[in-house]
XYZ file of C-alpha atoms in Angstrom:
514
model
C -8.867 37.297 2.285
C -6.124 36.957 5.469
C -7.792 35.246 8.308
C -9.675 33.167 6.429
C -9.500 29.484 6.148
C -8.231 28.056 2.527
C -11.909 26.511 1.374
C -13.188 29.897 1.963
C -10.770 31.500 -0.548
C -11.840 29.073 -2.844
C -15.248 29.291 -5.440
C -16.455 26.263 -7.597
C -14.249 25.899 -10.217
C -10.724 26.553 -8.406
C -12.031 24.023 -6.139
C -12.863 21.652 -8.975
C -9.808 22.345 -10.895
C -8.025 21.617 -7.653
C -9.167 18.279 -7.353
C -8.805 17.463 -10.311
C -4.999 18.169 -10.479
C -4.248 16.571 -6.862
C -6.221 13.360 -7.683
C -4.649 13.007 -11.032
C -1.157 13.689 -9.431
C -1.980 11.107 -6.707
C -3.718 8.412 -8.874
C -0.376 8.388 -11.444
C 2.087 8.209 -8.309
C 0.552 5.294 -6.414
C -0.433 3.441 -9.533
C 3.110 2.813 -10.057
C 3.145 1.038 -6.567
C 1.531 -2.111 -8.004
C 1.637 -1.404 -11.988
C 5.631 -1.976 -11.212
C 5.231 -5.129 -9.368
C 3.424 -7.309 -11.819
C 6.119 -6.807 -14.557
C 8.958 -6.969 -12.335
C 9.970 -10.605 -13.708
C 10.168 -8.969 -17.805
C 12.655 -6.386 -16.696
C 15.239 -9.131 -15.673
C 16.892 -9.553 -19.618
C 16.911 -6.081 -20.163
C 18.542 -4.978 -16.871
C 21.154 -7.768 -17.199
C 20.262 -8.683 -13.661
C 18.320 -11.437 -12.026
C 15.230 -12.043 -9.818
C 17.156 -11.169 -6.533
C 18.642 -7.902 -8.491
C 15.423 -6.720 -10.194
C 13.468 -6.452 -6.870
C 15.717 -3.701 -5.580
C 13.627 -2.152 -8.286
C 10.631 -2.154 -5.896
C 12.665 -1.505 -3.091
C 14.653 1.572 -3.955
C 10.851 2.959 -4.515
C 9.580 2.460 -1.275
C 12.643 3.051 1.029
C 12.999 6.882 -0.910
C 9.427 7.500 -0.548
C 9.028 6.368 3.293
C 12.245 8.314 4.064
C 11.028 11.554 2.033
C 7.794 11.518 3.732
C 9.024 13.169 6.880
C 10.141 16.462 4.894
C 6.821 17.606 3.495
C 5.800 19.644 6.713
C 9.465 21.402 6.507
C 9.023 22.152 2.759
C 5.764 23.073 3.598
C 6.259 26.033 5.448
C 9.138 27.233 3.617
C 7.872 26.831 -0.553
C 3.714 26.137 0.283
C 2.017 22.770 -0.881
C 1.348 24.160 -4.659
C 5.094 24.621 -4.792
C 5.772 20.829 -3.094
C 3.097 19.094 -5.398
C 4.353 21.004 -8.426
C 7.768 19.780 -7.560
C 6.453 15.970 -6.608
C 4.851 15.812 -10.231
C 8.353 17.059 -11.632
C 10.494 15.067 -10.336
C 8.201 11.824 -10.550
C 7.451 12.915 -14.744
C 11.441 13.175 -15.420
C 12.538 9.995 -13.098
C 9.974 8.068 -15.620
C 11.669 9.238 -18.674
C 14.728 7.745 -17.126
C 13.126 4.824 -15.792
C 11.938 3.970 -19.103
C 15.544 4.125 -20.721
C 16.671 2.544 -18.034
C 19.937 0.091 -19.836
C 21.184 -1.303 -16.774
C 20.191 -1.707 -12.726
C 22.026 0.782 -11.707
C 20.489 3.368 -13.605
C 16.910 1.759 -12.930
C 17.551 2.316 -9.137
C 18.854 5.515 -9.377
C 15.467 6.831 -11.347
C 13.650 4.747 -9.054
C 14.845 6.468 -5.669
C 13.805 10.156 -7.193
C 10.294 8.635 -8.618
C 9.701 7.455 -4.985
C 10.709 11.387 -3.623
C 8.507 12.298 -6.126
C 5.408 10.488 -4.921
C 5.937 11.469 -1.494
C 5.651 15.060 -2.033
C 2.606 14.333 -4.301
C 0.777 12.404 -1.880
C 1.369 14.268 1.385
C 0.669 17.933 -0.653
C -2.316 16.524 -2.535
C -4.118 15.228 0.837
C -3.333 17.904 2.977
C -4.300 20.416 0.167
C -7.666 18.465 -0.282
C -8.600 18.069 3.093
C -8.085 21.633 3.124
C -9.822 23.024 0.277
C -13.241 21.279 1.602
C -15.315 22.765 4.126
C -15.846 20.510 7.269
C -19.463 19.163 6.414
C -17.810 18.066 2.993
C -14.273 16.405 4.158
C -16.047 13.136 4.295
C -16.405 13.323 0.717
C -13.238 14.786 0.000
C -11.273 12.170 1.203
C -13.907 9.238 -0.457
C -12.848 11.296 -3.829
C -9.032 10.990 -2.276
C -9.703 7.340 -1.632
C -9.965 6.495 -5.622
C -6.358 7.593 -5.275
C -5.041 5.376 -2.615
C -7.045 2.151 -3.049
C -8.341 1.824 -6.582
C -4.869 2.757 -8.322
C -3.177 -0.031 -6.532
C -6.402 -2.500 -7.244
C -6.165 -1.525 -11.022
C -2.185 -1.977 -11.190
C -2.264 -5.431 -11.876
C -4.683 -5.150 -14.966
C -2.927 -2.073 -16.903
C 0.229 -3.276 -16.039
C -0.737 -6.709 -17.119
C -2.229 -5.447 -20.585
C 0.932 -3.334 -21.254
C 3.633 -5.764 -20.565
C 1.415 -8.059 -23.193
C 0.777 -5.927 -25.519
C 3.225 -3.197 -25.743
C 6.162 -3.102 -23.383
C 7.358 -3.246 -20.510
C 8.939 0.235 -20.642
C 5.261 1.937 -21.264
C 4.137 1.512 -17.793
C 6.783 4.557 -16.991
C 6.500 6.362 -20.435
C 2.928 6.685 -19.832
C 3.239 8.944 -16.779
C 5.093 11.478 -18.652
C 2.667 12.779 -21.057
C -0.259 12.856 -17.798
C 2.611 14.614 -15.673
C 3.405 17.156 -18.050
C -0.109 18.140 -18.552
C -0.598 17.944 -14.576
C 2.453 19.858 -13.941
C 1.358 23.104 -16.431
C -1.717 22.890 -15.110
C -0.915 23.089 -11.716
C 1.607 25.585 -11.897
C -0.311 28.162 -13.367
C -3.632 27.342 -12.010
C -3.616 25.584 -8.718
C -3.931 27.963 -5.918
C -1.533 29.249 -3.605
C -1.707 27.181 -0.112
C 1.170 28.169 2.794
C -0.093 27.345 6.142
C 0.818 30.011 8.754
C 2.847 28.139 11.156
C 6.514 27.776 10.962
C 8.420 24.708 11.313
C 12.523 24.055 11.767
C 14.359 20.775 10.727
C 16.345 18.671 13.036
C 18.340 17.133 10.713
C 20.001 15.084 13.074
C 16.644 13.346 14.166
C 15.666 13.005 10.465
C 18.807 11.916 9.860
C 18.474 8.679 12.253
C 14.975 8.372 11.474
C 15.586 7.702 7.547
C 18.758 5.442 7.910
C 16.239 3.466 10.536
C 13.614 3.109 8.430
C 15.476 2.518 5.266
C 17.515 -0.297 7.449
C 14.365 -1.713 8.268
C 12.419 -1.821 4.456
C 15.667 -3.284 3.429
C 14.992 -5.719 5.826
C 11.599 -6.316 5.171
C 11.938 -6.850 1.661
C 15.270 -8.872 1.400
C 14.721 -11.006 4.598
C 13.393 -13.981 2.945
C 15.632 -13.971 0.355
C 18.764 -13.840 2.558
C 17.389 -16.180 4.569
C 16.156 -13.622 7.656
C 18.591 -13.805 10.524
C 20.447 -16.748 8.941
C 22.564 -14.022 6.991
C 25.144 -11.735 8.771
C 23.902 -8.898 6.034
C 20.107 -9.206 7.505
C 21.750 -9.030 11.056
C 24.018 -6.013 10.296
C 21.105 -3.863 8.938
C 18.803 -5.597 11.907
C 21.274 -4.059 14.467
C 21.890 -0.812 12.148
C 17.705 0.286 12.214
C 17.439 -0.854 15.909
C 20.139 1.253 16.596
C 19.432 4.295 14.438
C 15.871 4.552 15.905
C 17.137 4.782 19.565
C 19.281 7.477 18.908
C 16.469 9.075 17.005
C 14.413 8.659 20.441
C 17.641 10.194 22.359
C 17.980 13.158 20.024
C 14.023 13.740 20.387
C 13.634 13.760 23.989
C 17.162 15.907 24.459
C 16.516 18.483 21.551
C 14.542 21.787 21.892
C 13.490 21.304 18.476
C 12.025 18.286 17.901
C 10.933 16.681 14.560
C 7.510 15.782 15.408
C 5.038 17.327 17.347
C 4.071 15.066 20.174
C 0.672 16.517 21.500
C -0.553 15.057 18.106
C -0.715 11.761 19.973
C -2.908 13.090 22.392
C -5.713 13.557 19.885
C -8.025 10.036 20.344
C -9.097 9.876 16.549
C -5.499 10.515 15.506
C -3.689 7.703 17.275
C -7.205 5.245 16.429
C -6.906 5.851 13.154
C -3.035 5.556 12.684
C -3.295 1.938 14.509
C -6.101 1.268 12.205
C -4.210 2.320 8.876
C -1.041 0.445 10.439
C -2.754 -3.067 10.712
C -5.887 -2.838 8.592
C -4.258 -1.446 5.708
C -0.430 -1.968 6.542
C -0.587 -5.428 7.785
C -3.742 -6.740 6.046
C -4.967 -5.081 2.812
C -1.327 -5.035 1.527
C -0.627 -8.795 1.855
C -4.251 -9.397 -0.265
C -3.167 -6.709 -2.760
C 0.345 -8.475 -3.006
C -1.280 -12.059 -2.811
C -4.339 -12.048 -5.054
C -2.311 -11.142 -8.407
C 0.083 -14.626 -7.228
C -3.239 -16.401 -6.515
C -4.394 -16.278 -10.066
C -1.058 -16.216 -12.185
C 1.498 -19.067 -9.932
C -2.431 -20.943 -8.777
C -4.690 -20.894 -11.397
C -2.283 -20.420 -14.050
C -3.223 -17.002 -16.030
C -1.331 -15.031 -17.949
C -0.281 -11.538 -16.243
C -3.186 -9.574 -18.246
C -5.382 -12.509 -17.137
C -4.862 -11.752 -13.520
C -5.114 -8.351 -13.581
C -8.387 -8.663 -15.788
C -9.300 -10.856 -12.590
C -8.624 -8.087 -9.880
C -10.476 -5.504 -12.138
C -14.084 -5.930 -10.110
C -12.144 -5.383 -6.956
C -10.834 -2.465 -8.289
C -14.138 -1.485 -9.946
C -16.190 -1.687 -6.536
C -13.029 -0.038 -4.819
C -13.706 2.818 -6.778
C -17.610 3.010 -6.887
C -17.945 3.146 -2.702
C -15.328 5.297 -1.672
C -17.175 8.500 -2.420
C -20.365 6.755 -1.035
C -18.147 6.146 2.205
C -17.617 10.145 2.084
C -20.880 11.057 1.710
C -22.023 9.106 4.271
C -19.322 10.167 6.314
C -20.131 14.029 6.222
C -23.849 13.016 6.566
C -23.961 10.838 9.183
C -20.911 9.982 11.180
C -17.340 8.699 10.332
C -17.568 5.639 12.740
C -20.912 3.986 10.879
C -18.976 3.141 7.168
C -15.585 2.488 9.108
C -17.975 -0.262 10.935
C -19.433 -1.447 7.628
C -15.703 -1.284 5.833
C -14.393 -3.506 8.877
C -17.836 -5.804 8.923
C -17.458 -6.807 5.474
C -13.681 -6.484 4.720
C -13.069 -9.061 7.845
C -16.303 -11.013 6.931
C -14.891 -11.826 3.439
C -11.740 -13.337 4.368
C -13.283 -15.449 6.828
C -16.247 -16.668 5.348
C -14.866 -16.596 1.403
C -11.053 -15.807 1.247
C -9.727 -18.272 3.577
C -11.436 -20.834 0.979
C -9.746 -19.628 -2.238
C -8.037 -22.876 -3.602
C -6.753 -24.425 -6.299
C -10.688 -25.631 -7.011
C -12.328 -22.094 -6.789
C -13.304 -21.171 -10.248
C -11.292 -18.429 -11.595
C -13.964 -15.985 -12.278
C -16.402 -16.812 -9.632
C -13.369 -15.802 -7.028
C -13.273 -12.877 -9.239
C -16.552 -11.414 -8.784
C -16.733 -12.264 -5.360
C -13.772 -9.906 -5.146
C -16.349 -7.070 -5.476
C -17.493 -7.669 -1.870
C -13.941 -7.089 -0.832
C -14.142 -3.975 -3.040
C -16.899 -2.914 -0.838
C -15.256 -3.163 2.844
C -11.947 -1.558 1.303
C -14.207 1.273 -0.536
C -15.792 1.839 2.546
C -12.434 2.215 4.825
C -10.017 4.846 3.322
C -12.202 7.765 3.544
C -13.763 7.686 7.231
C -10.245 6.684 8.729
C -8.715 9.209 6.897
C -11.342 12.053 7.738
C -11.688 10.585 11.589
C -7.586 11.121 11.571
C -7.500 14.393 9.857
C -10.818 16.567 11.500
C -9.024 17.585 14.995
C -5.651 18.167 13.484
C -6.082 21.620 12.444
C -2.166 23.209 11.972
C -0.900 19.550 12.605
C -2.540 18.113 8.969
C 0.279 18.075 7.376
C 2.233 16.009 10.116
C -1.082 13.620 10.577
C -0.716 13.320 6.460
C 3.138 12.146 6.605
C 3.000 10.151 9.399
C -0.325 8.072 8.147
C 1.740 7.671 4.740
C 4.794 7.133 6.276
C 2.974 4.013 8.748
C 1.265 3.209 5.051
C 4.872 2.472 3.614
C 6.175 0.820 7.004
C 3.012 -1.278 7.820
C 2.792 -2.330 4.063
C 6.327 -3.775 4.502
C 5.721 -5.494 7.082
C 2.449 -7.427 5.476
C 4.108 -7.924 2.350
C 7.183 -9.441 4.106
C 4.172 -11.414 6.187
C 2.632 -12.836 2.933
C 6.078 -13.897 1.578
C 7.336 -15.529 4.776
C 3.759 -17.296 5.323
C 3.000 -18.332 1.659
C 6.778 -20.208 1.757
C 6.263 -21.593 5.277
C 2.863 -23.075 4.893
C 3.726 -24.455 1.278
C 6.485 -25.873 2.701
C 4.731 -27.371 5.597
C 1.901 -28.965 3.604
C 4.262 -30.150 0.668
C 5.712 -32.156 4.093
C 3.002 -33.213 5.546
C 1.583 -34.639 2.667
C 5.003 -36.444 1.962
C 4.673 -37.788 5.803
C 0.879 -39.257 4.871
C 1.386 -40.497 1.800
C 1.485 -44.812 1.426
C 4.878 -45.434 -0.137
C 3.411 -48.490 -2.001
C 0.513 -46.421 -3.725
C 3.006 -43.820 -4.944
C 5.208 -46.104 -6.226
C 1.882 -47.986 -7.975
C 0.841 -44.324 -9.519
C 4.313 -43.737 -10.814
C 4.436 -47.390 -12.737
C 1.038 -46.701 -14.006
C 2.132 -43.672 -15.115
C 4.936 -44.934 -16.713
C 3.076 -47.658 -18.446
C -0.004 -45.655 -19.052
C 1.304 -42.592 -20.237
C 5.089 -44.041 -21.575
C 6.884 -41.661 -19.048
C 10.328 -42.068 -18.189
C 10.352 -42.717 -13.952
C 12.235 -39.530 -13.555
C 9.580 -37.271 -15.529
C 6.585 -39.411 -13.760
C 8.288 -38.722 -10.625
C 8.428 -35.105 -11.802
C 5.096 -35.085 -12.509
C 4.026 -36.308 -9.082
C 5.805 -33.897 -7.299
C 4.599 -30.848 -9.239
C 1.078 -32.085 -8.317
C 1.964 -32.629 -4.803
C 3.702 -29.492 -5.027
C 0.562 -27.353 -6.185
C -1.816 -29.027 -3.401
C 0.573 -27.496 -0.870
C 0.536 -24.139 -2.849
C -3.356 -24.352 -2.769
C -3.682 -24.880 1.069
C -0.689 -22.356 1.472
C -2.648 -19.324 0.189
C -6.054 -20.490 2.226
C -3.721 -19.983 5.563
C -2.148 -16.933 4.350
C -5.206 -15.188 3.400
C -6.464 -16.333 6.714
C -3.787 -14.825 8.365
C -4.386 -11.583 6.603
C -7.500 -11.189 8.392
C -6.111 -12.068 12.045
C -3.843 -8.537 11.313
C -7.426 -7.344 9.893
C -9.240 -8.118 13.517
C -6.574 -6.807 15.691
C -6.778 -3.115 13.471
C -10.230 -3.480 14.168
C -10.281 -3.068 17.837
C -9.780 0.590 18.520
C -12.705 1.088 16.592
C -14.684 -0.942 18.642
C -13.570 0.771 21.210
C -14.525 4.370 19.575
C -18.001 3.687 19.267
C -18.353 2.313 22.684
C -16.546 5.490 24.154
C -19.288 7.741 22.033
C -22.409 5.503 23.145
C -20.830 5.702 26.524
C -20.768 9.615 26.931
C -23.515 10.397 24.621
C -26.534 11.979 26.656
C -30.022 10.300 26.581
C -32.830 12.324 25.397
C -33.595 13.117 29.466
C -30.395 14.246 30.387
C -30.355 16.754 26.880
C -33.888 18.069 28.171
């Protein structure tokens, strides 16, 4: 077996079990990123906190996961990816039990930190092993299968979370992980093949410390900035200074250390750099905005319940799950750039043609079924971009996977912060503009009419009018924020055009080949 690639050491049954085990772990871990979001308001009373306090349930998970990701390459060389995956499943499952039993906010935050750490171990080790377990000509399909976890899971989260919250209890969004985690842990422990790459790696703890400190500070700024008033808050100012300072110290440590945390030769690989850019802007800045905005659109603007909003997200989730393996198959048979171009064109076109016009008057189920087109674009995105990023990395595969998930967390945090900020800013601007343009005499006449015909007190009539104006302002705000998410995707797609152009430009003609 020595000298053989990992995929050459596996028979069909081993490969099938490995794929199922890894994907169950990934699906369970990534599902938790959105399934929790939709039930956060229901945690306020049981955890004896407020809306601002309970947001730490999400922030703690995100910062822990982003920080731990850069440890996986070091752990890989010490204990092997099988044990890294098993450790991630163990941490995630045990912390899910503690999160479900949490009686106060501090308890929940501690559990979510360990859960986030577990997720980072799961997703990086699973993606690296899955990519390495398939022959090069089938890795697009493998990444298409992996895309089911990365894209289908967060799209399904609102539906499943809404159903659990309304029909059982919000704590079951954590308890549901326990039986799945135990079965997967035992299966992986006894049947998952060993995989320990041959290269060695020494961790630069100083660089890791500065990178972690900078990342944690940055993610807290992005998560809490809107709540605290951005740079009007001293806390946000201090954290921003700490983040910038930590990243500068990280750069200093990397420049003058003999043993670097990152192998910077990875950035000489054109396909990886292009994929990293696309992952940051298309996935992080744009798709994470859309994932964040759609449940809010159905709940806050359309007035649906949590579960109803989840049902309206289901066509999107099913479309992503259906088209992701198809994109992987095309990626293997044709090229990575063909499905990637389809994904970019469909996704961006949908935003500029349909999504930017999603407003209060758009019928709910019309919007839901139109989202299947968006699901096609998202489904065609993950397999080719991942295959493009990893196919030329060799022993740097784990580092590449770690960097892509790191940029997913950081870019996703930027995207969510942008969506939150834009939604509030555009709502305020639209409301102010609406009030400026309205005729005071007409408004007063309407208030009098409401008092006379509806028998309303003046204060109640005024509140009703302001509520209508706020609703229209929010409707206008969703349109503008959806449009902004498309602009970020447009920026992210430029390298794809460059890659297509470079491949066409340097491709020899038939006469030259002859």
